[in-house]
Amino acid sequence: MTETLSGLKLIALCACLAEVHRESMPARILSALWKVYGFSEEYKPSLEQFSSLVKVCSGVLSASPFPEVHRRMMDLDLPIASPEGEGQERSEPADVAKALRGVFDITTEKHNRITVVGGSSCSFVAAISHWLFDLTTYVEDENGKVLFAPSIGECPIDPITAKVHVQYGSATTASMIDISSTSYGIGNIRDIIALDDERSLTLRSRVPWDLALSLVFGGIFLKLMKAPKLLGSLLGSIARVTLALAVGERDVGDCDRGDFIDFTEASYGHGFINSVSQTFPELSSSELRQHMEDAAATTFKVAYGQIQTDLDMLQYHSSKPRPVNLITMGGLNLEVFKFGMYLMFPIGIMYYFGTNLDERFAVAGYWPKAENSHKIPFERDEIKEEYKRLMQRQRYLEDLRRKREEREGVSRQQQDES
């Protein structure tokens, strides 16, 4: 393919797709592009063949400016992806293909300019328009805030003069095809089909590590950093609780150490605080560290109660508040950590603790068996009552899990019999 101009263009397109999209999504976009151009279905490659082509081309642009260009085109205020809702992802391949066709038509002078309206997939269209085809590109969010607008000499680009105008928002713009302008709406794939595994729809972007948190999580992380005392108190309290369990302090209330194992120095106490500061440059400020140190210097019971208090306060700094409980199915695992992972920096916290922390809170062979574990009631009545309520919640969740497993077992048995 490298011996022809068309082959080089295809390599460049596949490399760009591989840099931004995951798994099967590039193949689906190429397949949709084949259909958009009306090529013969008889000679159309399969999705597996398209995937192989993309795989061969992947990594070609890893050291190029393209990843940085794509990052600049992204609207970081779009919701973060989560299992419950829609996030920075999920556009229909056919819509992306139509928008790409519009960009290609500008290069062949079939269109003078195009407008693309939609979700986060707009960033890919904008990136290849600017970097690969050198087209003047104007990017704005749904409120009209400019995200990217280069200048030609001393003349700034605006939506009217740009060859490619990208606007984030709902894909409700009607198709307007005429001699000078075409608009494309990139819709939500969930409106068309449902997929068992939606990881293939997730967009990705390379970011510098020293800005990873703010670039990946955008406004959510920036809001958190405006409350350093609360954030530092939460992280310091987590460090104190894990320290108590790691070194075997006795006064840890009703926490049962039988389920806690495999500590490392970087996962508790001052080791955790050092890890936070050293691993993430954005969390290395002296002010934040001082708040963490102050919180870690308290007693276990104070730190344990402070975690929930800090999370309740931090929810007001988040654009997507979520309910938080200290007890979940399977025992005490400080569900607050999960909230912190979602809200702040899942990359780092999950690296040290994992998604479920039950098995991380014990020192193997150091403490007696679960039935002989030392238990001391909380001194603060409000914490004691809260703990009882959470234990009731735990038993309720365990009952739900057991009933679900029983139903699934009956269902599998019926299927086997049939």
GROMACS .gro file of C-alpha atoms in nm:
model
  418
    1MET     CA    1   0.000   0.000   0.000
    2THR     CA    2   0.292   0.233   0.058
    3GLU     CA    3   0.368   0.239  -0.317
    4THR     CA    4   0.054   0.432  -0.408
    5LEU     CA    5  -0.094   0.760  -0.289
    6SER     CA    6  -0.428   0.594  -0.217
    7GLY     CA    7  -0.253   0.329  -0.010
    8LEU     CA    8  -0.072   0.591   0.195
    9LYS     CA    9  -0.399   0.772   0.258
   10LEU     CA   10  -0.560   0.451   0.376
   11ILE     CA   11  -0.267   0.380   0.610
   12ALA     CA   12  -0.297   0.730   0.755
   13LEU     CA   13  -0.672   0.694   0.808
   14CYS     CA   14  -0.636   0.352   0.973
   15ALA     CA   15  -0.357   0.479   1.197
   16CYS     CA   16  -0.573   0.772   1.308
   17LEU     CA   17  -0.866   0.542   1.380
   18ALA     CA   18  -0.645   0.306   1.580
   19GLU     CA   19  -0.505   0.595   1.783
   20VAL     CA   20  -0.847   0.714   1.898
   21HIS     CA   21  -1.086   0.417   1.895
   22ARG     CA   22  -1.066   0.077   2.058
   23GLU     CA   23  -1.114  -0.281   1.945
   24SER     CA   24  -1.377  -0.325   1.671
   25MET     CA   25  -1.491   0.036   1.633
   26PRO     CA   26  -1.235   0.131   1.362
   27ALA     CA   27  -1.342  -0.171   1.155
   28ARG     CA   28  -1.708  -0.071   1.185
   29ILE     CA   29  -1.629   0.283   1.074
   30LEU     CA   30  -1.434   0.156   0.771
   31SER     CA   31  -1.720  -0.080   0.687
   32ALA     CA   32  -1.969   0.207   0.711
   33LEU     CA   33  -1.742   0.425   0.497
   34TRP     CA   34  -1.739   0.153   0.231
   35LYS     CA   35  -2.117   0.165   0.227
   36VAL     CA   36  -2.131   0.547   0.224
   37TYR     CA   37  -1.923   0.550  -0.094
   38GLY     CA   38  -2.146   0.287  -0.252
   39PHE     CA   39  -1.871   0.037  -0.326
   40SER     CA   40  -1.974  -0.310  -0.435
   41GLU     CA   41  -2.085  -0.534  -0.149
   42GLU     CA   42  -1.944  -0.829  -0.341
   43TYR     CA   43  -1.589  -0.712  -0.278
   44LYS     CA   44  -1.645  -0.567   0.068
   45PRO     CA   45  -1.395  -0.698   0.328
   46SER     CA   46  -1.528  -0.851   0.647
   47LEU     CA   47  -1.502  -0.676   0.983
   48GLU     CA   48  -1.220  -0.915   1.074
   49GLN     CA   49  -1.027  -0.811   0.762
   50PHE     CA   50  -1.083  -0.442   0.837
   51SER     CA   51  -0.966  -0.505   1.195
   52SER     CA   52  -0.650  -0.674   1.069
   53LEU     CA   53  -0.578  -0.375   0.845
   54VAL     CA   54  -0.620  -0.132   1.134
   55LYS     CA   55  -0.404  -0.349   1.359
   56VAL     CA   56  -0.120  -0.342   1.107
   57CYS     CA   57  -0.138   0.038   1.094
   58SER     CA   58  -0.178   0.095   1.468
   59GLY     CA   59   0.105   0.269   1.646
   60VAL     CA   60   0.229   0.450   1.337
   61LEU     CA   61   0.123   0.786   1.481
   62SER     CA   62   0.206   0.724   1.847
   63ALA     CA   63   0.511   0.951   1.832
   64SER     CA   64   0.348   1.208   1.603
   65PRO     CA   65   0.163   1.527   1.705
   66PHE     CA   66  -0.172   1.363   1.625
   67PRO     CA   67  -0.247   1.235   1.979
   68GLU     CA   68  -0.191   1.585   2.119
   69VAL     CA   69  -0.401   1.741   1.843
   70HIS     CA   70  -0.686   1.501   1.918
   71ARG     CA   71  -0.668   1.581   2.288
   72ARG     CA   72  -0.698   1.953   2.217
   73MET     CA   73  -1.010   1.891   2.011
   74MET     CA   74  -1.190   1.709   2.293
   75ASP     CA   75  -1.458   1.867   2.509
   76LEU     CA   76  -1.340   1.766   2.857
   77ASP     CA   77  -1.668   1.877   3.015
   78LEU     CA   78  -1.857   1.592   2.852
   79PRO     CA   79  -1.972   1.332   3.110
   80ILE     CA   80  -1.721   1.063   3.204
   81ALA     CA   81  -1.821   0.720   3.086
   82SER     CA   82  -1.987   0.494   3.342
   83PRO     CA   83  -2.179   0.168   3.325
   84GLU     CA   84  -2.503   0.342   3.419
   85GLY     CA   85  -2.508   0.614   3.159
   86GLU     CA   86  -2.361   0.778   2.859
   87GLY     CA   87  -2.014   0.919   2.868
   88GLN     CA   88  -1.739   1.041   2.636
   89GLU     CA   89  -1.814   0.773   2.379
   90ARG     CA   90  -2.078   0.593   2.173
   91SER     CA   91  -2.141   0.742   1.830
   92GLU     CA   92  -2.286   0.541   1.547
   93PRO     CA   93  -2.019   0.430   1.297
   94ALA     CA   94  -2.241   0.529   1.003
   95ASP     CA   95  -2.260   0.889   1.129
   96VAL     CA   96  -1.884   0.907   1.173
   97ALA     CA   97  -1.840   0.768   0.821
   98LYS     CA   98  -2.073   1.031   0.675
   99ALA     CA   99  -1.879   1.307   0.849
  100LEU     CA  100  -1.552   1.164   0.716
  101ARG     CA  101  -1.702   1.158   0.367
  102GLY     CA  102  -1.780   1.526   0.413
  103VAL     CA  103  -1.418   1.599   0.504
  104PHE     CA  104  -1.294   1.402   0.205
  105ASP     CA  105  -1.532   1.591  -0.023
  106ILE     CA  106  -1.377   1.921   0.087
  107THR     CA  107  -1.034   1.798  -0.020
  108THR     CA  108  -1.174   1.715  -0.364
  109GLU     CA  109  -1.364   2.047  -0.376
  110LYS     CA  110  -1.706   1.880  -0.390
  111HIS     CA  111  -1.801   2.087  -0.085
  112ASN     CA  112  -1.672   2.422   0.030
  113ARG     CA  113  -1.726   2.364   0.402
  114ILE     CA  114  -1.910   2.134   0.642
  115THR     CA  115  -2.058   2.151   0.991
  116VAL     CA  116  -2.041   1.852   1.224
  117VAL     CA  117  -2.266   1.838   1.531
  118GLY     CA  118  -2.258   1.560   1.789
  119GLY     CA  119  -2.081   1.402   2.085
  120SER     CA  120  -1.722   1.314   2.160
  121SER     CA  121  -1.660   1.144   1.823
  122CYS     CA  122  -1.652   1.496   1.682
  123SER     CA  123  -1.302   1.525   1.827
  124PHE     CA  124  -1.177   1.258   1.586
  125VAL     CA  125  -1.331   1.431   1.284
  126ALA     CA  126  -1.184   1.764   1.393
  127ALA     CA  127  -0.840   1.615   1.456
  128ILE     CA  128  -0.797   1.452   1.115
  129SER     CA  129  -0.942   1.760   0.944
  130HIS     CA  130  -0.682   1.984   1.102
  131TRP     CA  131  -0.378   1.757   1.126
  132LEU     CA  132  -0.415   1.510   0.840
  133PHE     CA  133  -0.583   1.726   0.574
  134ASP     CA  134  -0.466   2.070   0.691
  135LEU     CA  135  -0.818   2.213   0.674
  136THR     CA  136  -0.910   2.520   0.876
  137THR     CA  137  -1.106   2.380   1.169
  138TYR     CA  138  -1.320   2.558   1.428
  139VAL     CA  139  -1.435   2.366   1.738
  140GLU     CA  140  -1.683   2.489   2.000
  141ASP     CA  141  -1.892   2.334   2.275
  142GLU     CA  142  -2.272   2.334   2.285
  143ASN     CA  143  -2.270   2.673   2.462
  144GLY     CA  144  -2.056   2.837   2.196
  145LYS     CA  145  -1.732   2.833   2.396
  146VAL     CA  146  -1.435   2.810   2.159
  147LEU     CA  147  -1.225   2.496   2.212
  148PHE     CA  148  -1.003   2.527   1.905
  149ALA     CA  149  -0.971   2.809   1.653
  150PRO     CA  150  -0.637   2.861   1.476
  151SER     CA  151  -0.546   3.178   1.291
  152ILE     CA  152  -0.425   3.235   0.937
  153GLY     CA  153  -0.169   3.507   0.970
  154GLU     CA  154  -0.340   3.777   1.175
  155CYS     CA  155  -0.690   3.672   1.067
  156PRO     CA  156  -0.868   3.452   1.324
  157ILE     CA  157  -1.085   3.166   1.205
  158ASP     CA  158  -1.457   3.176   1.284
  159PRO     CA  159  -1.745   2.930   1.216
  160ILE     CA  160  -1.821   3.098   0.885
  161THR     CA  161  -1.470   3.099   0.740
  162ALA     CA  162  -1.364   2.756   0.871
  163LYS     CA  163  -1.371   2.466   0.630
  164VAL     CA  164  -1.478   2.231   0.910
  165HIS     CA  165  -1.702   2.365   1.186
  166VAL     CA  166  -1.740   2.122   1.478
  167GLN     CA  167  -1.996   2.184   1.750
  168TYR     CA  168  -2.050   1.956   2.048
  169GLY     CA  169  -2.411   1.900   2.145
  170SER     CA  170  -2.714   1.690   2.061
  171ALA     CA  171  -2.734   1.572   1.703
  172THR     CA  172  -3.058   1.749   1.620
  173THR     CA  173  -2.945   1.970   1.333
  174ALA     CA  174  -3.136   1.894   1.015
  175SER     CA  175  -2.938   1.794   0.708
  176MET     CA  176  -2.854   2.099   0.501
  177ILE     CA  177  -2.690   1.995   0.177
  178ASP     CA  178  -2.629   2.262  -0.082
  179ILE     CA  179  -2.347   2.385  -0.302
  180SER     CA  180  -2.148   2.552  -0.025
  181SER     CA  181  -2.234   2.379   0.300
  182THR     CA  182  -2.325   2.045   0.448
  183SER     CA  183  -2.409   1.964   0.809
  184TYR     CA  184  -2.368   1.623   0.968
  185GLY     CA  185  -2.514   1.507   1.297
  186ILE     CA  186  -2.322   1.237   1.481
  187GLY     CA  187  -2.584   1.062   1.692
  188ASN     CA  188  -2.577   0.824   1.983
  189ILE     CA  189  -2.528   0.458   1.893
  190ARG     CA  190  -2.754   0.350   2.180
  191ASP     CA  191  -3.046   0.493   1.985
  192ILE     CA  192  -2.977   0.240   1.709
  193ILE     CA  193  -2.834  -0.079   1.857
  194ALA     CA  194  -2.744  -0.236   2.190
  195LEU     CA  195  -2.409  -0.405   2.238
  196ASP     CA  196  -2.310  -0.660   2.501
  197ASP     CA  197  -1.961  -0.515   2.527
  198GLU     CA  198  -1.942  -0.138   2.487
  199ARG     CA  199  -1.569  -0.110   2.553
  200SER     CA  200  -1.513  -0.104   2.178
  201LEU     CA  201  -1.701   0.227   2.160
  202THR     CA  202  -1.479   0.411   2.407
  203LEU     CA  203  -1.259   0.689   2.272
  204ARG     CA  204  -0.903   0.718   2.396
  205SER     CA  205  -0.639   0.986   2.386
  206ARG     CA  206  -0.272   1.011   2.485
  207VAL     CA  207  -0.204   1.273   2.753
  208PRO     CA  208   0.111   1.392   2.932
  209TRP     CA  209   0.138   1.227   3.274
  210ASP     CA  210   0.194   1.552   3.463
  211LEU     CA  211  -0.150   1.669   3.344
  212ALA     CA  212  -0.321   1.330   3.325
  213LEU     CA  213  -0.585   1.390   3.594
  214SER     CA  214  -0.705   1.729   3.472
  215LEU     CA  215  -0.702   1.628   3.105
  216VAL     CA  216  -0.875   1.293   3.156
  217PHE     CA  217  -1.135   1.400   3.412
  218GLY     CA  218  -1.166   1.765   3.314
  219GLY     CA  219  -1.403   1.981   3.514
  220ILE     CA  220  -1.469   1.718   3.781
  221PHE     CA  221  -1.105   1.706   3.888
  222LEU     CA  222  -1.061   2.083   3.863
  223LYS     CA  223  -1.358   2.132   4.096
  224LEU     CA  224  -1.204   1.891   4.345
  225MET     CA  225  -0.876   2.081   4.341
  226LYS     CA  226  -1.065   2.392   4.447
  227ALA     CA  227  -1.137   2.213   4.776
  228PRO     CA  228  -0.785   2.102   4.882
  229LYS     CA  229  -0.874   2.084   5.251
  230LEU     CA  230  -1.159   1.840   5.190
  231LEU     CA  231  -0.962   1.635   4.938
  232GLY     CA  232  -0.658   1.623   5.164
  233SER     CA  233  -0.872   1.529   5.463
  234LEU     CA  234  -1.029   1.242   5.268
  235LEU     CA  235  -0.698   1.104   5.142
  236GLY     CA  236  -0.532   1.145   5.481
  237SER     CA  237  -0.821   0.971   5.656
  238ILE     CA  238  -0.795   0.683   5.411
  239ALA     CA  239  -0.422   0.662   5.486
  240ARG     CA  240  -0.495   0.652   5.861
  241VAL     CA  241  -0.761   0.379   5.837
  242THR     CA  242  -0.543   0.158   5.620
  243LEU     CA  243  -0.247   0.216   5.853
  244ALA     CA  244  -0.447   0.095   6.153
  245LEU     CA  245  -0.546  -0.222   5.973
  246ALA     CA  246  -0.202  -0.282   5.825
  247VAL     CA  247   0.003  -0.252   6.144
  248GLY     CA  248  -0.254  -0.430   6.358
  249GLU     CA  249  -0.390  -0.161   6.587
  250ARG     CA  250  -0.639  -0.304   6.832
  251ASP     CA  251  -0.880  -0.014   6.865
  252VAL     CA  252  -1.047  -0.044   6.525
  253GLY     CA  253  -1.407  -0.093   6.629
  254ASP     CA  254  -1.594  -0.380   6.470
  255CYS     CA  255  -1.363  -0.404   6.169
  256ASP     CA  256  -1.289  -0.773   6.114
  257ARG     CA  257  -0.933  -0.829   5.996
  258GLY     CA  258  -1.002  -1.181   5.877
  259ASP     CA  259  -1.079  -1.054   5.525
  260PHE     CA  260  -0.787  -0.814   5.490
  261ILE     CA  261  -0.459  -0.925   5.328
  262ASP     CA  262  -0.163  -0.816   5.116
  263PHE     CA  263  -0.055  -0.467   5.222
  264THR     CA  264   0.237  -0.285   5.066
  265GLU     CA  265   0.409   0.019   5.212
  266ALA     CA  266   0.270   0.238   4.936
  267SER     CA  267  -0.089   0.149   5.026
  268TYR     CA  268  -0.120   0.275   5.383
  269GLY     CA  269  -0.018   0.555   5.616
  270HIS     CA  270   0.260   0.790   5.510
  271GLY     CA  271   0.355   0.550   5.233
  272PHE     CA  272   0.016   0.613   5.073
  273ILE     CA  273   0.054   0.990   5.113
  274ASN     CA  274   0.399   0.976   4.953
  275SER     CA  275   0.263   0.763   4.670
  276VAL     CA  276  -0.015   1.012   4.598
  277SER     CA  277   0.230   1.304   4.589
  278GLN     CA  278   0.502   1.128   4.391
  279THR     CA  279   0.282   0.945   4.143
  280PHE     CA  280   0.056   1.237   4.049
  281PRO     CA  281   0.232   1.574   4.003
  282GLU     CA  282  -0.105   1.748   4.016
  283LEU     CA  283  -0.154   1.621   4.373
  284SER     CA  284   0.193   1.714   4.496
  285SER     CA  285   0.119   2.063   4.629
  286SER     CA  286   0.247   2.139   4.979
  287GLU     CA  287  -0.099   2.257   5.085
  288LEU     CA  288  -0.270   1.931   4.987
  289ARG     CA  289   0.004   1.725   5.149
  290GLN     CA  290  -0.025   1.920   5.473
  291HIS     CA  291  -0.399   1.849   5.487
  292MET     CA  292  -0.330   1.480   5.425
  293GLU     CA  293  -0.067   1.474   5.701
  294ASP     CA  294  -0.303   1.645   5.946
  295ALA     CA  295  -0.584   1.397   5.876
  296ALA     CA  296  -0.348   1.100   5.902
  297ALA     CA  297  -0.234   1.217   6.248
  298THR     CA  298  -0.576   1.153   6.405
  299THR     CA  299  -0.711   0.837   6.567
  300PHE     CA  300  -0.871   0.553   6.374
  301LYS     CA  301  -1.223   0.634   6.492
  302VAL     CA  302  -1.193   1.001   6.399
  303ALA     CA  303  -1.052   0.915   6.054
  304TYR     CA  304  -1.317   0.649   5.996
  305GLY     CA  305  -1.598   0.895   6.064
  306GLN     CA  306  -1.426   1.174   5.870
  307ILE     CA  307  -1.420   0.975   5.546
  308GLN     CA  308  -1.798   0.976   5.509
  309THR     CA  309  -1.820   1.342   5.615
  310ASP     CA  310  -1.562   1.448   5.357
  311LEU     CA  311  -1.734   1.253   5.080
  312ASP     CA  312  -2.068   1.413   5.161
  313MET     CA  313  -1.904   1.753   5.127
  314LEU     CA  314  -1.714   1.662   4.812
  315GLN     CA  315  -2.036   1.559   4.641
  316TYR     CA  316  -2.127   1.927   4.627
  317HIS     CA  317  -1.812   1.984   4.423
  318SER     CA  318  -1.904   1.713   4.172
  319SER     CA  319  -2.128   1.756   3.869
  320LYS     CA  320  -2.265   1.403   3.915
  321PRO     CA  321  -2.334   1.332   4.286
  322ARG     CA  322  -2.362   0.965   4.368
  323PRO     CA  323  -2.487   0.791   4.684
  324VAL     CA  324  -2.208   0.657   4.902
  325ASN     CA  325  -2.216   0.379   5.162
  326LEU     CA  326  -1.941   0.240   5.381
  327ILE     CA  327  -2.061  -0.120   5.358
  328THR     CA  328  -2.122  -0.324   5.046
  329MET     CA  329  -2.190  -0.682   4.953
  330GLY     CA  330  -1.912  -0.907   5.072
  331GLY     CA  331  -1.818  -0.724   5.392
  332LEU     CA  332  -1.649  -0.404   5.496
  333ASN     CA  333  -1.462  -0.268   5.199
  334LEU     CA  334  -1.497   0.108   5.240
  335GLU     CA  335  -1.722   0.180   4.945
  336VAL     CA  336  -1.614   0.541   4.987
  337PHE     CA  337  -1.293   0.445   4.808
  338LYS     CA  338  -1.496   0.342   4.506
  339PHE     CA  339  -1.665   0.680   4.504
  340GLY     CA  340  -1.326   0.844   4.528
  341MET     CA  341  -1.202   0.630   4.239
  342TYR     CA  342  -1.493   0.736   4.018
  343LEU     CA  343  -1.487   1.097   4.123
  344MET     CA  344  -1.118   1.175   4.141
  345PHE     CA  345  -0.852   0.956   3.990
  346PRO     CA  346  -0.941   0.591   3.931
  347ILE     CA  347  -0.616   0.529   3.749
  348GLY     CA  348  -0.404   0.580   4.058
  349ILE     CA  349  -0.625   0.461   4.341
  350MET     CA  350  -0.722   0.145   4.154
  351TYR     CA  351  -0.352   0.085   4.088
  352TYR     CA  352  -0.281   0.068   4.460
  353PHE     CA  353  -0.599  -0.077   4.598
  354GLY     CA  354  -0.803  -0.249   4.329
  355THR     CA  355  -1.176  -0.208   4.268
  356ASN     CA  356  -1.282  -0.414   4.570
  357LEU     CA  357  -1.072  -0.360   4.879
  358ASP     CA  358  -1.192  -0.651   5.094
  359GLU     CA  359  -0.880  -0.860   5.040
  360ARG     CA  360  -0.632  -0.574   5.083
  361PHE     CA  361  -0.677  -0.495   5.451
  362ALA     CA  362  -0.496  -0.778   5.632
  363VAL     CA  363  -0.148  -0.884   5.718
  364ALA     CA  364  -0.131  -1.258   5.649
  365GLY     CA  365  -0.052  -1.462   5.960
  366TYR     CA  366  -0.033  -1.153   6.182
  367TRP     CA  367  -0.380  -1.146   6.331
  368PRO     CA  368  -0.591  -1.433   6.470
  369LYS     CA  369  -0.875  -1.598   6.282
  370ALA     CA  370  -1.187  -1.398   6.210
  371GLU     CA  371  -1.387  -1.559   6.490
  372ASN     CA  372  -1.119  -1.459   6.743
  373SER     CA  373  -1.063  -1.107   6.617
  374HIS     CA  374  -1.054  -0.840   6.885
  375LYS     CA  375  -1.357  -0.610   6.870
  376ILE     CA  376  -1.408  -0.281   7.052
  377PRO     CA  377  -1.731  -0.081   7.012
  378PHE     CA  378  -1.716   0.274   6.884
  379GLU     CA  379  -1.725   0.541   7.152
  380ARG     CA  380  -1.928   0.793   6.951
  381ASP     CA  381  -2.296   0.701   6.959
  382GLU     CA  382  -2.364   0.849   6.616
  383ILE     CA  383  -2.090   0.639   6.457
  384LYS     CA  384  -2.212   0.331   6.638
  385GLU     CA  385  -2.568   0.382   6.512
  386GLU     CA  386  -2.442   0.450   6.161
  387TYR     CA  387  -2.236   0.133   6.173
  388LYS     CA  388  -2.540  -0.071   6.280
  389ARG     CA  389  -2.740   0.074   5.993
  390LEU     CA  390  -2.465  -0.008   5.747
  391MET     CA  391  -2.439  -0.363   5.881
  392GLN     CA  392  -2.812  -0.404   5.820
  393ARG     CA  393  -2.757  -0.276   5.468
  394GLN     CA  394  -2.479  -0.530   5.423
  395ARG     CA  395  -2.703  -0.818   5.530
  396TYR     CA  396  -2.975  -0.693   5.295
  397LEU     CA  397  -2.732  -0.687   5.001
  398GLU     CA  398  -2.604  -1.033   5.088
  399ASP     CA  399  -2.962  -1.165   5.086
  400LEU     CA  400  -3.017  -1.008   4.744
  401ARG     CA  401  -2.701  -1.168   4.612
  402ARG     CA  402  -2.795  -1.509   4.748
  403LYS     CA  403  -3.145  -1.489   4.596
  404ARG     CA  404  -3.001  -1.381   4.261
  405GLU     CA  405  -2.757  -1.673   4.261
  406GLU     CA  406  -3.042  -1.911   4.344
  407ARG     CA  407  -3.251  -1.776   4.056
  408GLU     CA  408  -2.959  -1.804   3.817
  409GLY     CA  409  -2.897  -2.161   3.932
  410VAL     CA  410  -3.260  -2.257   3.871
  411SER     CA  411  -3.252  -2.089   3.530
  412ARG     CA  412  -2.938  -2.277   3.425
  413GLN     CA  413  -3.086  -2.604   3.547
  414GLN     CA  414  -3.402  -2.547   3.344
  415GLN     CA  415  -3.195  -2.467   3.035
  416ASP     CA  416  -2.991  -2.785   3.081
  417GLU     CA  417  -3.307  -2.993   3.115
  418SER     CA  418  -3.458  -2.839   2.803
   0.00000   0.00000   0.00000
